[in-house]
XYZ file of C-alpha atoms in Angstrom:
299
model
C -12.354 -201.304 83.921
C -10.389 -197.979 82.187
C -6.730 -197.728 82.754
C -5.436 -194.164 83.161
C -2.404 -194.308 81.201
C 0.669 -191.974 81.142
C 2.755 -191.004 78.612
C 6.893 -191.972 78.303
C 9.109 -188.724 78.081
C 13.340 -189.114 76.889
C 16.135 -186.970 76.334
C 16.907 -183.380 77.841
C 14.274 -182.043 75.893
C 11.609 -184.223 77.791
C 10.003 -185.131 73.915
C 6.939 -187.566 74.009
C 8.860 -191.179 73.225
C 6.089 -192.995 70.841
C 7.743 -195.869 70.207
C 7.293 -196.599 74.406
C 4.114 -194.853 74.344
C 2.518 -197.704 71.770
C 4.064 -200.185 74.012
C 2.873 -199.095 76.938
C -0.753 -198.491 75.167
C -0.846 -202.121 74.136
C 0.559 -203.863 76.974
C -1.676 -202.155 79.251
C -5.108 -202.561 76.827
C -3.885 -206.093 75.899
C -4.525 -207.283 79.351
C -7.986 -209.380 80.138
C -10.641 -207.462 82.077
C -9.231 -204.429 80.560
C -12.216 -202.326 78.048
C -11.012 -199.154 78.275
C -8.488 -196.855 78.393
C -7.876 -192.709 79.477
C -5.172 -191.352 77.848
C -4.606 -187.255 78.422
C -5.416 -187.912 81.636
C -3.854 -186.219 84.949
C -1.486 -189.278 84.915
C -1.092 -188.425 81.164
C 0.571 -184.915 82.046
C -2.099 -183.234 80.116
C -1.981 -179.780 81.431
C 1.988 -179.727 80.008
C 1.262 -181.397 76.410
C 0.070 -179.086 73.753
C -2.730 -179.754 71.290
C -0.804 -181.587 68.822
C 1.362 -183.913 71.254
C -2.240 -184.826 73.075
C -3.721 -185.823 69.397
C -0.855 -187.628 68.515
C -1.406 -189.856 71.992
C -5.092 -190.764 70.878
C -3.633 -191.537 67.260
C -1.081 -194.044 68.814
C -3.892 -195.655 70.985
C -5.810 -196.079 67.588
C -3.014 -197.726 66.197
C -2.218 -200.050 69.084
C -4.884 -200.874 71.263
C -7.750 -203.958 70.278
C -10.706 -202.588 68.575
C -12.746 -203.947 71.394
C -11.105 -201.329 73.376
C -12.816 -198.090 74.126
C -10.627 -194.812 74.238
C -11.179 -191.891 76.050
C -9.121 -188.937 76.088
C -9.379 -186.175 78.755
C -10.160 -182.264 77.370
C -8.192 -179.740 80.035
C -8.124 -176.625 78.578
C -8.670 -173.125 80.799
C -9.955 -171.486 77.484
C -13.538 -173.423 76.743
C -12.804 -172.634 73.086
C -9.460 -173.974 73.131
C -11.778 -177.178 75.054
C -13.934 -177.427 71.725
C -10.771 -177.086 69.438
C -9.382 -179.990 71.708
C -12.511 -182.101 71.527
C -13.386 -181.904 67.957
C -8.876 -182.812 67.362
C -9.199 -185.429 69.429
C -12.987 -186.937 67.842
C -10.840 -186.996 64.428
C -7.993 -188.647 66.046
C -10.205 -191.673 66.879
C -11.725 -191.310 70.270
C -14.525 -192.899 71.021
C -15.078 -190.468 73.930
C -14.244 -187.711 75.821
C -13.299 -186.635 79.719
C -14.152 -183.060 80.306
C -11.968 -181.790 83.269
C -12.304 -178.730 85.064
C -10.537 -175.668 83.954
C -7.716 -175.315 87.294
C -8.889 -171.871 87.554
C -11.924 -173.016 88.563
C -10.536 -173.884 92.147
C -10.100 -170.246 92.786
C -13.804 -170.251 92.834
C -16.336 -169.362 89.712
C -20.144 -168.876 88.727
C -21.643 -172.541 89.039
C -22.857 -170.954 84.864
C -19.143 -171.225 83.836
C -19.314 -174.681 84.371
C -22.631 -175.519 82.266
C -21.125 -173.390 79.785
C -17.933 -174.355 79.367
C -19.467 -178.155 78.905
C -21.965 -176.944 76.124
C -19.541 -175.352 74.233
C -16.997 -178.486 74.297
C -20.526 -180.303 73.590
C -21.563 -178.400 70.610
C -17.665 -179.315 69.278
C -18.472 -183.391 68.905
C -20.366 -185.745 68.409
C -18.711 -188.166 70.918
C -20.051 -188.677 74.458
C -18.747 -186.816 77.109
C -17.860 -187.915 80.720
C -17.939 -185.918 83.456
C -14.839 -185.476 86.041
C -15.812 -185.260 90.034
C -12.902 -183.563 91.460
C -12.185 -184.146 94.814
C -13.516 -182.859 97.617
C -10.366 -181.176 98.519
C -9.881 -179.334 95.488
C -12.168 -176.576 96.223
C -14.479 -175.128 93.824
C -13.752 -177.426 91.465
C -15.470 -179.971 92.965
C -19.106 -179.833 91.763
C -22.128 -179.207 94.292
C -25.592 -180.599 93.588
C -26.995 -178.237 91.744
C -24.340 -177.899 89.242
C -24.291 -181.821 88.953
C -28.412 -181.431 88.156
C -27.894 -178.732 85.651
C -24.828 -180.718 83.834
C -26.971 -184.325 84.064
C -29.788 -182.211 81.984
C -27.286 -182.075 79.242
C -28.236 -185.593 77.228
C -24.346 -185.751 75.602
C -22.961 -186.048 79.034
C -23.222 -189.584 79.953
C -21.406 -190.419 82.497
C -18.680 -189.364 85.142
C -15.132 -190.221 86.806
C -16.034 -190.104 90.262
C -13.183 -188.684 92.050
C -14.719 -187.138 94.694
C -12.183 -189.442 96.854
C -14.800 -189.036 99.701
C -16.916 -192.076 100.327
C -20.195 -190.310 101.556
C -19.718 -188.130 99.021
C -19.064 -190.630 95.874
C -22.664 -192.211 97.312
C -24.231 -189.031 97.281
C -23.472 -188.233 93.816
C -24.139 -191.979 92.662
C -27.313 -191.374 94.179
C -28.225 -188.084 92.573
C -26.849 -189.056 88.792
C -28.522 -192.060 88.678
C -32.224 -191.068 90.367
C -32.321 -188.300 87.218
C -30.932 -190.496 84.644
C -30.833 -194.521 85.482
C -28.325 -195.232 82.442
C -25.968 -192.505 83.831
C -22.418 -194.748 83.850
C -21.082 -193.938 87.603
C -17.333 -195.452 87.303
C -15.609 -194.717 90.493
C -12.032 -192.936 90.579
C -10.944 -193.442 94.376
C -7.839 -195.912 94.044
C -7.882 -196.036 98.016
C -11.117 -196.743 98.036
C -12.554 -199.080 94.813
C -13.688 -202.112 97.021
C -15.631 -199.790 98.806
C -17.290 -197.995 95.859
C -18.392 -201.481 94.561
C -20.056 -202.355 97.491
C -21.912 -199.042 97.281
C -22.400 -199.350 93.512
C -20.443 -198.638 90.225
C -20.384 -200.129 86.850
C -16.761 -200.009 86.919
C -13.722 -198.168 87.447
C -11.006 -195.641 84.901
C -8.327 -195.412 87.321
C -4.456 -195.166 86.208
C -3.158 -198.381 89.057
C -4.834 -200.342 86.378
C -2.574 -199.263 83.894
C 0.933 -200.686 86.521
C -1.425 -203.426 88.152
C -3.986 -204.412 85.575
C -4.088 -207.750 86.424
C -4.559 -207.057 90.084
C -7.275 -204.370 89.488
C -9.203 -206.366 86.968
C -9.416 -209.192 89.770
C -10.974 -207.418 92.244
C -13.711 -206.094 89.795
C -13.986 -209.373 89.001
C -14.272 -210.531 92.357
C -16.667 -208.151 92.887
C -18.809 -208.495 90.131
C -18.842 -212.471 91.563
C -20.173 -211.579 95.021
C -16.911 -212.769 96.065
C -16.127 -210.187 98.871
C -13.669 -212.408 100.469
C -11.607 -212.581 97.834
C -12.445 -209.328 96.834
C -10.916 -208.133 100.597
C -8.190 -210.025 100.000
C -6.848 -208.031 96.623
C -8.216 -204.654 98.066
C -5.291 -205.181 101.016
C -2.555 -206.069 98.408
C -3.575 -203.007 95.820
C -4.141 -200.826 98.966
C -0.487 -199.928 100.212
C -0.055 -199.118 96.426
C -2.979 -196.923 96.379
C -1.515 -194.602 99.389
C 2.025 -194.558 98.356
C 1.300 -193.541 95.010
C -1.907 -191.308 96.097
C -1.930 -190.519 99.689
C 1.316 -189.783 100.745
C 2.118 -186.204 100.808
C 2.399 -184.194 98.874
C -0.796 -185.808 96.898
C 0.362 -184.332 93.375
C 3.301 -186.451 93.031
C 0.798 -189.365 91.624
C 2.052 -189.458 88.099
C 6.240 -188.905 89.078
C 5.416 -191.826 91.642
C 2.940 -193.823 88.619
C 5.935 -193.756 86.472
C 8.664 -194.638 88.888
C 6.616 -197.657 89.501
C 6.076 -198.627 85.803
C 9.983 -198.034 85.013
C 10.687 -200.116 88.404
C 8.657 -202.883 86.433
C 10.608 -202.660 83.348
C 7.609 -201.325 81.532
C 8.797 -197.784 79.687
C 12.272 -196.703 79.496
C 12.262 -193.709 81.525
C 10.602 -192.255 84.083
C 11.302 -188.633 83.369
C 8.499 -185.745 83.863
C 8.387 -182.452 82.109
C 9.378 -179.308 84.590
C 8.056 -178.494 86.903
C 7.568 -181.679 88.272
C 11.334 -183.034 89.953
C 12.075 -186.907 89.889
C 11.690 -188.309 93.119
C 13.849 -188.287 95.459
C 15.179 -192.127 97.284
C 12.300 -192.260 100.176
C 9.374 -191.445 97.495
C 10.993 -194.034 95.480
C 11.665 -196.985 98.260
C 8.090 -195.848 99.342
C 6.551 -196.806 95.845
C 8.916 -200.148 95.772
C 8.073 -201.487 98.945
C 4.225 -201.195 97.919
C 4.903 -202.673 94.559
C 6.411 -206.152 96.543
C 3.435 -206.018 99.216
C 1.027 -206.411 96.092
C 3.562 -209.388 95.380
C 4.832 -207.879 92.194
């Protein structure tokens, strides 16, 4: 189980609060059935942190989080050079691996060869592992078809994959693919709405940022999973699931990381919900939305 985490913002200036960010970091990595952690993830605001602020969030997770557990940071760069400069920053920063996301251009459409390209070239940057990202199916073209999946699996560095496809049939179809050409390719599913039912298909686990405000809760229904225990495993899938749609589902979908940390200041976790521009705060039915979700997964 991975926790997406995101990162604490103060002041008018919307600067990068470390002192929260550590906290954060090790109160979220500290808790059991926790191995992993995504930082410079979408819920990490990565597309508005530069280079430097994204390093410095792998070098506080270095500092902060057990030794036990792993860190990977996401590379989102539309330049694949500025992806390699990223990549080989963040390897010397201390992560153990790396997330390679989809240029946003990409969704525009693109020759499937960008793709294989821009991955070699972050590839030939570091030595760490790389993880795929499987967009969802509604984001267009930068959701990746079979035969881009084959040509990217033939790549040995890339070992595994956020499945985010957020499309049942289609998170089985890729499982299926990824793992009939390469067996010890790590599936680890990235549907919050749906994580019961990608462990019934199969998965060896998930990196999804509700386990960075619900750890606890998410780590229990792995758990429960793992155990056969699908009753009890139903039972936590209908208190995280409310959660999962408010903070996912509701339109419009790309207010997951303003809602994320609304819910995480509503805990008393960071300081300050703030996001950097262009994203607004939330306005009071997004917010009594995300609240009344928090007490259904008795919180």
């Amino acid at each position: 189980m991975h926790a997406a985490t995101i990162v604490p913002m103060r002041g008018p200036d919307f600067a990068v609060d470390g002192p929260a960010l550590e906290r954060h970091l090790h109160a979220v990595a500290a808790r059991p059935g926790i191995r992993g952690l995504l930082v410079n993830g979408h819920a990490g605001e990565n597309f508005v942190l530069d280079r430097a602020e994204k390093v410095a969030v792998v070098e506080a997770a270095r500092r902060v989080v057990p030794a036990c557990c792993l860190i990977v940071s996401g590379v989102n760069a539309e330049s694949s050079l500025e992806a390699a400069r990223e990549a080989a920053a963040f390897e010397a920063a201390g992560a153990d691996g790396l997330l390679v996301f989809p240029p946003n251009s990409w969704a525009l459409g693109h020759d499937p060869a960008c793709v294989v390209l821009h991955h070699r070239t972050v590839a030939a940057a570091t030595s760490l592992p790389l993880m795929l990202y499987g967009a969802p199916v509604g984001a267009g073209a930068m959701a990746y078809d079979a035969a881009t999946l084959r040509r990217l699996a033939a790549i040995e560095q890339i070992v595994a994959i956020k499945e985010g496809s957020w499309e049942v049939a289609q998170y089985e179809a890729n499982l299926r693919l990824l793992t009939g050409l390469r067996p010890d390719f790590k599936v680890l599913g990235s549907g919050d709405e749906h994580l019961l039912t990608s462990y019934l298909i199969g998965s060896v686990g998930s990196q999804v940022s509700l386990a960075a405000v619900v750890p606890d809760l998410v780590a229990a229904l792995w758990a429960a999973a793992q155990a056969g225990d699908w009753a009890r495993a139903r039972q936590l899938h209908e208190a995280l699931y409310p959660l999962a749609v408010a903070i996912y589902r509701d339109a419009p979908g790309g207010r997951a990381t303003a809602r994320l940390k609304h819910a995480l200041h509503h805990l008393g976790a960071i300081p300050d919900p703030r996001l950097r521009p262009p994203q607004p705060p939330l306005d009071a039915a997004e917010r009594q939305r995300v609240e009344s979700a928090l007490r259904h997964a008795a919180l």
